[in-house]
């Protein structure tokens, strides 16, 4: 499936999803303001909450909607899932503090009557049969259920030594079940538990929905609305949605098959050099020149440690703005950033195609065919990374509280902005001379001085130089 075909198919999904959400969910606050180059001009684009959820769907990236009670988290999730998969294509599991592992199991009593052991009669709960699932109020889960949720998020569910894979079996042999979790923030909610860091690490996209409040126009529309539509999952008995074999049958009018097809081709999108460089830089952020192991994990690391070691990088810009305060994301998290950035790239292309299509069909088709070598760039990484990293990257609270009033999302955006500035310096002031050197050409004194100065400012750039020297293939 060519990238252009994916974009065309995705544009149809995006258009239909937007139309469904617009009339029932009153929040048109942009979550991303971005731009794409079209005919040598930057076209501004805005993406909304439903667009982020669409990115989650086409990449099968688990997604957390967190925020204050009454902010419409579950309602939005149900609207999106109903449009994408139909009422029989999703179900909802309400988490309670008294849950136990049996709440995720069914028993085949027919098998017991036939003489089988209880262990052999255990089945995964019906909720695992569907291509999508809402786990509501996840922070009400006791620790034993949080452990179970980790298995659910990894789609590797073990019930009494029996392993299940959830969701729909796709043509490529993978299983598809997209999971949305919701949780209410605030200490005033009784019966909640702290979310295990290991569980957070397994959730891919984390949307702090209170960061994107409804506009005044949204509030007026909500007040004037005659009624609020109540979507929701349907049971198999209500819809007749199960085949005799027990497999879910698609409900007429949903977009599930298109979502499944796109999901199987998202990884075909490639990253450009700038995007790879940013991800590598993030992976270097646990390095420490003052640590005996050259790693922040080799010592009791903190801003105080940097001061005690009289680290020049921690004293001077640009590294003083983030190096003493953060660690690298895990490799698993970085892989998630890559996947979701590919989804963002495709959704941006689809949104722009729909926008052009409203004005001129010829322009839309020309845009679709203008760039055969489509790649994810640094902008996609920077735009989507805060929605993944803000709850997963280890950050010192001093930075978050003192500079960003406790908002980790804004702190990560700041860190990425500083890193992007460093990468721009690398690309403009080091890379051209480095390529020249790799071709056997001598450097002038100015290039040598510039490289030395930048390396004295930022030791992470040494890793990028090694990356270029080892992996960059020079053209003739």
Coordinates of C-alpha atoms in Angstrom, one line a residue:
X1 CA 0.0 0.0 0.0
X2 CA 1.6 3.3 -1.1
X3 CA 1.8 6.2 1.2
X4 CA -0.5 8.3 -1.0
X5 CA -3.2 5.5 -0.8
X6 CA -2.8 5.6 3.0
X7 CA -3.3 9.3 3.1
X8 CA -6.3 9.2 0.8
X9 CA -7.9 6.4 2.9
X10 CA -7.1 8.2 6.2
X11 CA -8.5 11.5 4.9
X12 CA -11.9 9.8 4.5
X13 CA -11.7 8.5 8.1
X14 CA -10.6 11.9 9.5
X15 CA -13.4 13.8 7.7
X16 CA -16.1 11.4 8.9
X17 CA -14.8 11.4 12.5
X18 CA -14.6 15.1 12.6
X19 CA -18.2 15.4 11.4
X20 CA -19.4 13.0 14.1
X21 CA -17.5 14.7 16.9
X22 CA -18.3 18.3 15.9
X23 CA -22.0 18.0 16.6
X24 CA -21.8 16.2 19.9
X25 CA -18.6 17.1 21.7
X26 CA -18.1 20.8 22.6
X27 CA -14.4 21.3 22.6
X28 CA -12.7 22.9 19.5
X29 CA -9.5 24.0 21.4
X30 CA -6.5 23.1 19.2
X31 CA -4.1 20.7 20.8
X32 CA -1.5 21.2 18.0
X33 CA -0.9 24.1 15.8
X34 CA 1.5 23.1 13.1
X35 CA 2.3 23.7 9.4
X36 CA 3.1 21.8 6.2
X37 CA 5.1 23.0 3.2
X38 CA 2.8 23.2 0.1
X39 CA 4.1 24.8 -3.2
X40 CA 7.0 26.4 -1.2
X41 CA 4.6 28.0 1.2
X42 CA 3.8 27.0 4.8
X43 CA 0.2 26.2 5.3
X44 CA -0.9 26.4 9.0
X45 CA -2.9 23.5 10.4
X46 CA -4.7 22.9 13.6
X47 CA -5.3 19.4 15.1
X48 CA -7.9 18.7 17.8
X49 CA -8.5 16.1 20.4
X50 CA -10.2 13.7 18.0
X51 CA -7.2 13.9 15.7
X52 CA -4.9 12.8 18.5
X53 CA -7.3 9.9 19.2
X54 CA -7.2 9.0 15.5
X55 CA -3.4 8.9 15.7
X56 CA -3.8 6.5 18.6
X57 CA -6.2 4.3 16.6
X58 CA -4.1 4.0 13.4
X59 CA -0.9 3.2 15.4
X60 CA -2.8 1.0 18.0
X61 CA -1.1 3.2 20.7
X62 CA -2.8 3.0 24.1
X63 CA -4.1 6.4 25.1
X64 CA -4.8 8.0 28.5
X65 CA -7.3 10.8 28.9
X66 CA -6.6 12.4 32.3
X67 CA -8.2 15.5 33.8
X68 CA -10.8 16.8 36.2
X69 CA -14.2 15.1 36.7
X70 CA -16.8 16.2 34.2
X71 CA -14.3 17.2 31.5
X72 CA -15.9 14.7 29.0
X73 CA -13.1 12.2 28.8
X74 CA -15.2 9.0 28.7
X75 CA -17.8 10.7 26.5
X76 CA -15.1 11.7 23.9
X77 CA -13.7 8.2 24.0
X78 CA -17.1 6.6 23.4
X79 CA -17.9 9.0 20.5
X80 CA -14.6 8.2 18.8
X81 CA -14.8 4.4 19.2
X82 CA -18.4 4.2 18.2
X83 CA -17.6 6.1 14.9
X84 CA -14.5 4.1 14.2
X85 CA -15.6 0.6 15.2
X86 CA -19.4 0.7 15.7
X87 CA -21.4 0.1 18.9
X88 CA -20.4 -3.6 18.9
X89 CA -16.7 -2.8 18.2
X90 CA -15.9 -1.6 21.7
X91 CA -16.7 -2.1 25.3
X92 CA -16.1 -0.3 28.6
X93 CA -14.6 -1.7 31.8
X94 CA -15.3 0.4 34.9
X95 CA -12.6 0.0 37.4
X96 CA -13.5 -0.1 41.1
X97 CA -11.2 -0.4 44.2
X98 CA -12.6 -3.8 45.1
X99 CA -11.9 -5.5 41.8
X100 CA -9.9 -8.7 41.6
X101 CA -8.5 -10.9 38.9
X102 CA -11.8 -12.9 38.5
X103 CA -13.3 -9.7 37.0
X104 CA -11.2 -10.4 33.9
X105 CA -12.3 -14.0 33.5
X106 CA -15.3 -16.0 32.2
X107 CA -16.0 -19.7 32.7
X108 CA -17.1 -22.1 30.0
X109 CA -19.7 -24.1 32.0
X110 CA -20.3 -26.3 29.0
X111 CA -16.7 -27.4 29.2
X112 CA -17.1 -28.2 32.9
X113 CA -20.2 -30.3 32.2
X114 CA -18.2 -32.1 29.5
X115 CA -15.7 -33.2 32.2
X116 CA -12.9 -30.6 31.7
X117 CA -11.0 -29.1 34.6
X118 CA -11.8 -25.6 35.8
X119 CA -8.4 -24.4 34.6
X120 CA -9.2 -25.6 31.1
X121 CA -12.7 -24.0 31.2
X122 CA -11.3 -20.5 31.9
X123 CA -11.9 -17.9 29.2
X124 CA -10.9 -14.3 28.8
X125 CA -13.7 -11.9 29.6
X126 CA -15.9 -10.9 26.7
X127 CA -14.3 -7.4 26.7
X128 CA -11.1 -8.9 25.1
X129 CA -13.0 -10.0 22.0
X130 CA -13.5 -6.5 20.6
X131 CA -11.1 -4.3 18.7
X132 CA -11.3 -1.5 21.2
X133 CA -11.7 -1.1 24.9
X134 CA -12.3 1.8 27.4
X135 CA -10.8 1.3 30.9
X136 CA -12.6 3.9 32.9
X137 CA -11.1 5.5 36.0
X138 CA -7.9 3.5 35.9
X139 CA -6.6 5.1 39.1
X140 CA -9.2 3.3 41.1
X141 CA -7.4 0.0 40.4
X142 CA -5.8 -1.6 43.4
X143 CA -2.1 -2.8 42.8
X144 CA -3.1 -6.3 41.8
X145 CA -5.4 -5.0 39.1
X146 CA -2.7 -2.5 37.9
X147 CA -0.5 -5.5 37.3
X148 CA -3.3 -7.1 35.3
X149 CA -3.7 -3.9 33.3
X150 CA 0.0 -4.0 32.3
X151 CA -0.7 -7.3 30.6
X152 CA -3.8 -5.9 28.9
X153 CA -1.8 -3.0 27.6
X154 CA 0.8 -5.4 26.2
X155 CA -1.9 -7.7 24.8
X156 CA -0.4 -10.6 26.5
X157 CA -2.9 -11.7 29.1
X158 CA -2.1 -14.6 31.4
X159 CA -5.0 -16.2 33.2
X160 CA -4.1 -19.1 35.5
X161 CA -1.2 -20.0 33.1
X162 CA -3.3 -19.7 30.0
X163 CA -2.2 -16.9 27.7
X164 CA -4.7 -14.9 25.6
X165 CA -4.3 -12.3 22.8
X166 CA -7.1 -9.8 22.7
X167 CA -8.8 -8.1 19.8
X168 CA -9.1 -8.8 16.1
X169 CA -6.7 -11.1 14.3
X170 CA -5.4 -9.2 11.3
X171 CA -4.1 -10.4 7.9
X172 CA -0.4 -9.9 8.9
X173 CA -0.9 -12.2 11.9
X174 CA -1.0 -9.4 14.5
X175 CA -3.9 -8.7 16.9
X176 CA -5.6 -5.4 17.1
X177 CA -7.1 -4.0 20.3
X178 CA -6.9 -0.3 20.9
X179 CA -7.2 0.8 24.5
X180 CA -8.3 4.1 25.9
X181 CA -7.9 4.7 29.7
X182 CA -9.4 7.6 31.6
X183 CA -8.6 8.8 35.1
X184 CA -9.8 11.7 37.2
X185 CA -7.0 13.9 38.7
X186 CA -7.1 15.4 42.1
X187 CA -6.7 14.2 45.7
X188 CA -10.4 14.8 46.5
X189 CA -11.5 11.6 44.6
X190 CA -11.9 8.8 47.2
X191 CA -10.9 5.3 46.4
X192 CA -8.1 6.1 44.0
X193 CA -4.5 4.7 44.0
X194 CA -1.3 6.0 42.7
X195 CA -0.6 4.8 39.2
X196 CA 2.4 2.5 39.1
X197 CA 5.2 3.9 37.0
X198 CA 5.6 0.7 35.1
X199 CA 1.9 1.0 34.1
X200 CA 2.4 4.6 33.0
X201 CA 5.4 3.5 30.9
X202 CA 3.1 1.1 29.0
X203 CA 0.6 3.7 28.1
X204 CA 1.7 5.4 24.9
X205 CA -0.2 8.7 24.5
X206 CA -1.1 10.7 27.6
X207 CA -3.4 13.6 27.0
X208 CA -3.8 16.0 30.0
X209 CA -7.2 17.2 28.8
X210 CA -7.4 20.1 31.2
X211 CA -4.5 21.7 29.3
X212 CA -7.0 22.2 26.4
X213 CA -10.1 23.8 27.9
X214 CA -13.2 24.5 25.7
X215 CA -13.4 27.9 24.0
X216 CA -16.1 30.4 24.9
X217 CA -17.9 29.4 21.6
X218 CA -17.8 25.8 22.8
X219 CA -19.4 26.8 26.1
X220 CA -22.2 28.7 24.3
X221 CA -22.9 25.8 22.0
X222 CA -23.0 23.4 25.0
X223 CA -25.5 25.7 26.9
X224 CA -27.7 26.1 23.9
X225 CA -27.7 22.4 22.9
X226 CA -31.1 20.7 23.2
X227 CA -29.7 17.4 24.5
X228 CA -26.5 15.5 24.9
X229 CA -26.2 12.3 22.9
X230 CA -25.2 9.3 24.9
X231 CA -23.1 6.9 22.9
X232 CA -22.0 3.6 24.3
X233 CA -21.0 0.0 23.6
X234 CA -23.6 -2.6 22.7
X235 CA -23.6 -6.1 24.1
X236 CA -23.3 -9.0 21.5
X237 CA -26.8 -10.0 22.5
X238 CA -28.2 -6.6 21.7
X239 CA -26.5 -6.3 18.3
X240 CA -26.1 -9.9 17.1
X241 CA -22.6 -8.9 16.6
X242 CA -20.9 -12.3 17.1
X243 CA -20.7 -14.9 14.5
X244 CA -21.3 -18.6 15.4
X245 CA -17.5 -18.9 15.8
X246 CA -17.6 -16.2 18.4
X247 CA -15.8 -13.6 16.3
X248 CA -17.0 -10.1 16.1
X249 CA -18.9 -9.1 12.9
X250 CA -18.4 -5.5 11.6
X251 CA -21.3 -3.2 12.2
X252 CA -22.5 -1.5 9.0
X253 CA -21.1 2.0 8.5
X254 CA -18.1 1.9 10.8
X255 CA -14.6 2.5 9.7
X256 CA -12.8 -0.4 11.4
X257 CA -11.5 -2.2 8.3
X258 CA -9.9 1.0 7.0
X259 CA -8.3 1.6 10.4
X260 CA -6.9 -2.0 10.5
X261 CA -5.5 -1.7 7.0
X262 CA -3.8 1.6 7.7
X263 CA -2.4 0.3 11.0
X264 CA -0.6 -2.5 9.1
X265 CA 1.2 0.0 6.9
X266 CA 2.1 2.9 9.3
X267 CA 5.6 1.5 9.9
X268 CA 6.3 1.9 6.2
X269 CA 6.8 5.6 6.7
X270 CA 10.4 6.5 7.2
X271 CA 12.2 9.0 9.4
X272 CA 14.6 11.7 8.0
X273 CA 18.0 12.4 9.3
X274 CA 16.9 15.3 11.5
X275 CA 14.2 13.2 13.2
X276 CA 16.8 10.5 13.9
X277 CA 19.2 13.0 15.3
X278 CA 16.6 14.4 17.8
X279 CA 15.8 10.9 19.0
X280 CA 19.5 10.1 19.5
X281 CA 20.0 13.3 21.4
X282 CA 17.1 12.3 23.7
X283 CA 18.8 8.9 24.2
X284 CA 22.0 10.7 25.3
X285 CA 20.3 12.7 28.1
X286 CA 21.3 10.2 30.8
X287 CA 24.9 10.8 30.1
X288 CA 27.0 12.6 32.7
X289 CA 30.6 13.7 32.2
X290 CA 31.2 13.9 36.0
X291 CA 29.9 10.5 36.8
X292 CA 32.5 7.7 37.1
X293 CA 30.3 5.6 34.9
X294 CA 29.6 8.4 32.5
X295 CA 25.9 7.9 33.4
X296 CA 23.5 9.7 35.7
X297 CA 22.4 6.3 36.8
X298 CA 25.9 5.6 38.2
X299 CA 25.5 8.2 41.0
X300 CA 22.8 9.7 43.1
X301 CA 22.1 12.3 40.5
X302 CA 20.4 15.7 41.2
X303 CA 21.0 19.4 40.5
X304 CA 22.9 19.4 43.8
X305 CA 25.3 16.7 42.5
X306 CA 26.0 18.9 39.4
X307 CA 26.9 21.9 41.7
X308 CA 29.1 19.8 43.9
X309 CA 31.0 18.5 40.9
X310 CA 31.3 22.0 39.5
X311 CA 30.1 20.9 36.2
X312 CA 30.5 23.6 33.6
X313 CA 27.7 22.3 31.5
X314 CA 25.2 22.6 34.4
X315 CA 26.4 26.2 35.0
X316 CA 26.1 27.6 31.5
X317 CA 23.5 27.7 28.8
X318 CA 22.1 25.9 27.0
X319 CA 22.5 22.7 29.1
X320 CA 21.8 24.4 32.5
X321 CA 18.2 24.6 31.4
X322 CA 17.6 20.9 31.4
X323 CA 20.7 18.6 31.8
X324 CA 20.7 18.7 35.7
X325 CA 16.9 17.9 35.7
X326 CA 16.2 15.0 33.3
X327 CA 17.0 11.5 32.3
X328 CA 16.7 9.8 28.9
X329 CA 13.4 8.1 28.0
X330 CA 13.6 4.3 27.9
X331 CA 14.2 2.6 24.6
X332 CA 10.7 1.3 24.7
X333 CA 9.3 4.9 25.1
X334 CA 11.6 6.2 22.3
X335 CA 10.2 3.4 20.0
X336 CA 6.7 4.6 20.9
X337 CA 7.6 8.2 20.0
X338 CA 8.8 7.0 16.6
X339 CA 5.5 5.1 15.9
X340 CA 3.2 7.9 17.0
X341 CA 5.2 10.5 15.1
X342 CA 4.5 8.4 12.0
X343 CA 0.8 8.4 12.8
X344 CA 1.0 12.2 13.4
X345 CA 2.7 12.7 10.0
X346 CA -0.1 10.7 8.2
X347 CA -2.9 12.5 10.0
X348 CA -1.4 15.9 9.2
X349 CA -1.3 15.0 5.6
X350 CA -4.9 13.8 5.7
X351 CA -6.1 17.0 7.4
X352 CA -4.4 19.1 4.8
X353 CA -5.7 17.0 2.0
X354 CA -9.3 17.5 3.3
X355 CA -8.7 21.2 3.6
X356 CA -7.4 21.5 0.1
X357 CA -10.2 19.3 -1.2
X358 CA -12.8 21.8 0.1
X359 CA -11.3 24.5 -2.1
X360 CA -10.0 22.8 -5.2
X361 CA -10.0 19.1 -6.1
X362 CA -7.1 19.6 -8.5
X363 CA -4.9 21.2 -5.8
X364 CA -5.7 18.4 -3.4
X365 CA -4.7 15.7 -5.9
X366 CA -1.5 17.7 -6.8
X367 CA -0.6 17.9 -3.1
X368 CA -1.1 14.1 -2.8
X369 CA 1.3 13.4 -5.6
X370 CA 3.9 16.2 -5.1
X371 CA 6.3 14.4 -2.8
X372 CA 6.9 10.7 -3.5
X373 CA 9.7 10.5 -0.8
X374 CA 7.5 11.3 2.2
X375 CA 9.3 11.2 5.6
X376 CA 8.7 12.0 9.2
X377 CA 10.7 15.1 10.2
X378 CA 11.9 16.7 13.3
X379 CA 8.7 18.7 13.6
X380 CA 6.6 15.6 14.0
X381 CA 8.8 14.3 16.8
X382 CA 8.8 17.7 18.7
X383 CA 5.0 18.1 18.3
X384 CA 4.0 14.6 19.5
X385 CA 6.7 13.9 22.0
X386 CA 5.2 15.9 24.9
X387 CA 2.1 13.8 24.8
X388 CA 4.2 10.7 25.3
X389 CA 7.2 11.9 27.5
X390 CA 5.6 14.2 30.0
X391 CA 4.4 11.2 32.2
X392 CA 7.3 8.9 31.4
X393 CA 10.6 10.8 31.4
X394 CA 12.2 11.2 34.8
X395 CA 12.4 14.9 35.7
X396 CA 13.5 16.6 38.8
X397 CA 10.6 18.4 40.5
X398 CA 12.7 21.5 41.0
X399 CA 12.5 22.3 37.3
X400 CA 8.8 21.4 37.0
X401 CA 7.6 23.3 40.1
X402 CA 9.8 26.4 40.0
X403 CA 9.6 27.1 36.3
X404 CA 6.4 25.5 35.1
X405 CA 4.1 25.6 38.1
X406 CA 4.1 21.8 38.3
X407 CA 3.0 21.3 34.7
X408 CA 5.2 18.4 33.3
X409 CA 3.7 18.8 29.8
X410 CA 5.0 22.4 29.5
X411 CA 8.3 21.4 31.0
X412 CA 8.9 18.8 28.3
X413 CA 7.9 21.2 25.6
X414 CA 10.6 23.6 26.9
X415 CA 13.2 20.9 27.0
X416 CA 12.4 19.9 23.4
X417 CA 12.6 23.5 22.3
X418 CA 16.2 23.8 23.8
X419 CA 17.3 20.5 22.3
X420 CA 15.9 21.6 18.9
X421 CA 18.0 24.8 19.1
X422 CA 21.1 22.6 19.7
X423 CA 20.3 20.4 16.8
X424 CA 19.9 23.4 14.5
X425 CA 23.4 24.5 15.5
X426 CA 24.7 21.1 14.8
X427 CA 23.1 20.9 11.4
X428 CA 24.2 24.3 10.3
X429 CA 27.6 24.7 12.0
X430 CA 29.0 21.2 12.4
X431 CA 27.5 18.9 9.9
X432 CA 28.6 20.6 6.6
X433 CA 32.2 20.7 7.8
X434 CA 31.9 17.1 9.1
X435 CA 30.8 15.9 5.7
X436 CA 33.6 17.9 4.1
X437 CA 36.1 16.2 6.4
X438 CA 34.6 12.7 5.7
X439 CA 35.3 13.3 2.0
X440 CA 38.9 13.9 2.8
X441 CA 38.9 17.6 2.4
X442 CA 40.7 19.8 4.9
X443 CA 38.9 22.1 7.3
X444 CA 39.6 25.8 7.6
X445 CA 40.4 27.3 11.0
X446 CA 36.9 28.8 11.4
X447 CA 35.2 25.4 11.1
X448 CA 37.6 24.0 13.6
X449 CA 37.0 26.8 16.1
X450 CA 33.2 26.6 15.7
X451 CA 33.2 22.8 16.4
X452 CA 35.4 23.2 19.5
X453 CA 33.2 25.9 20.9
X454 CA 29.9 24.0 20.4
X455 CA 31.4 20.9 21.9
X456 CA 32.4 22.9 25.0
X457 CA 28.8 24.1 25.3
X458 CA 27.2 20.7 24.8
X459 CA 28.9 17.3 25.2
X460 CA 25.8 15.5 23.7
X461 CA 26.9 16.7 20.3
X462 CA 29.9 14.3 20.4
X463 CA 27.4 11.4 20.1
X464 CA 25.8 13.0 17.0
X465 CA 29.3 13.4 15.4
X466 CA 30.0 9.7 16.0
X467 CA 26.5 8.8 14.5
X468 CA 27.2 10.8 11.4
X469 CA 30.7 9.4 11.0
X470 CA 29.5 5.8 11.3
X471 CA 26.1 5.8 9.6
X472 CA 25.8 8.6 7.2
X473 CA 26.4 7.4 3.6
X474 CA 27.9 10.2 1.5
X475 CA 26.6 10.7 -2.0
X476 CA 28.9 11.3 -4.9

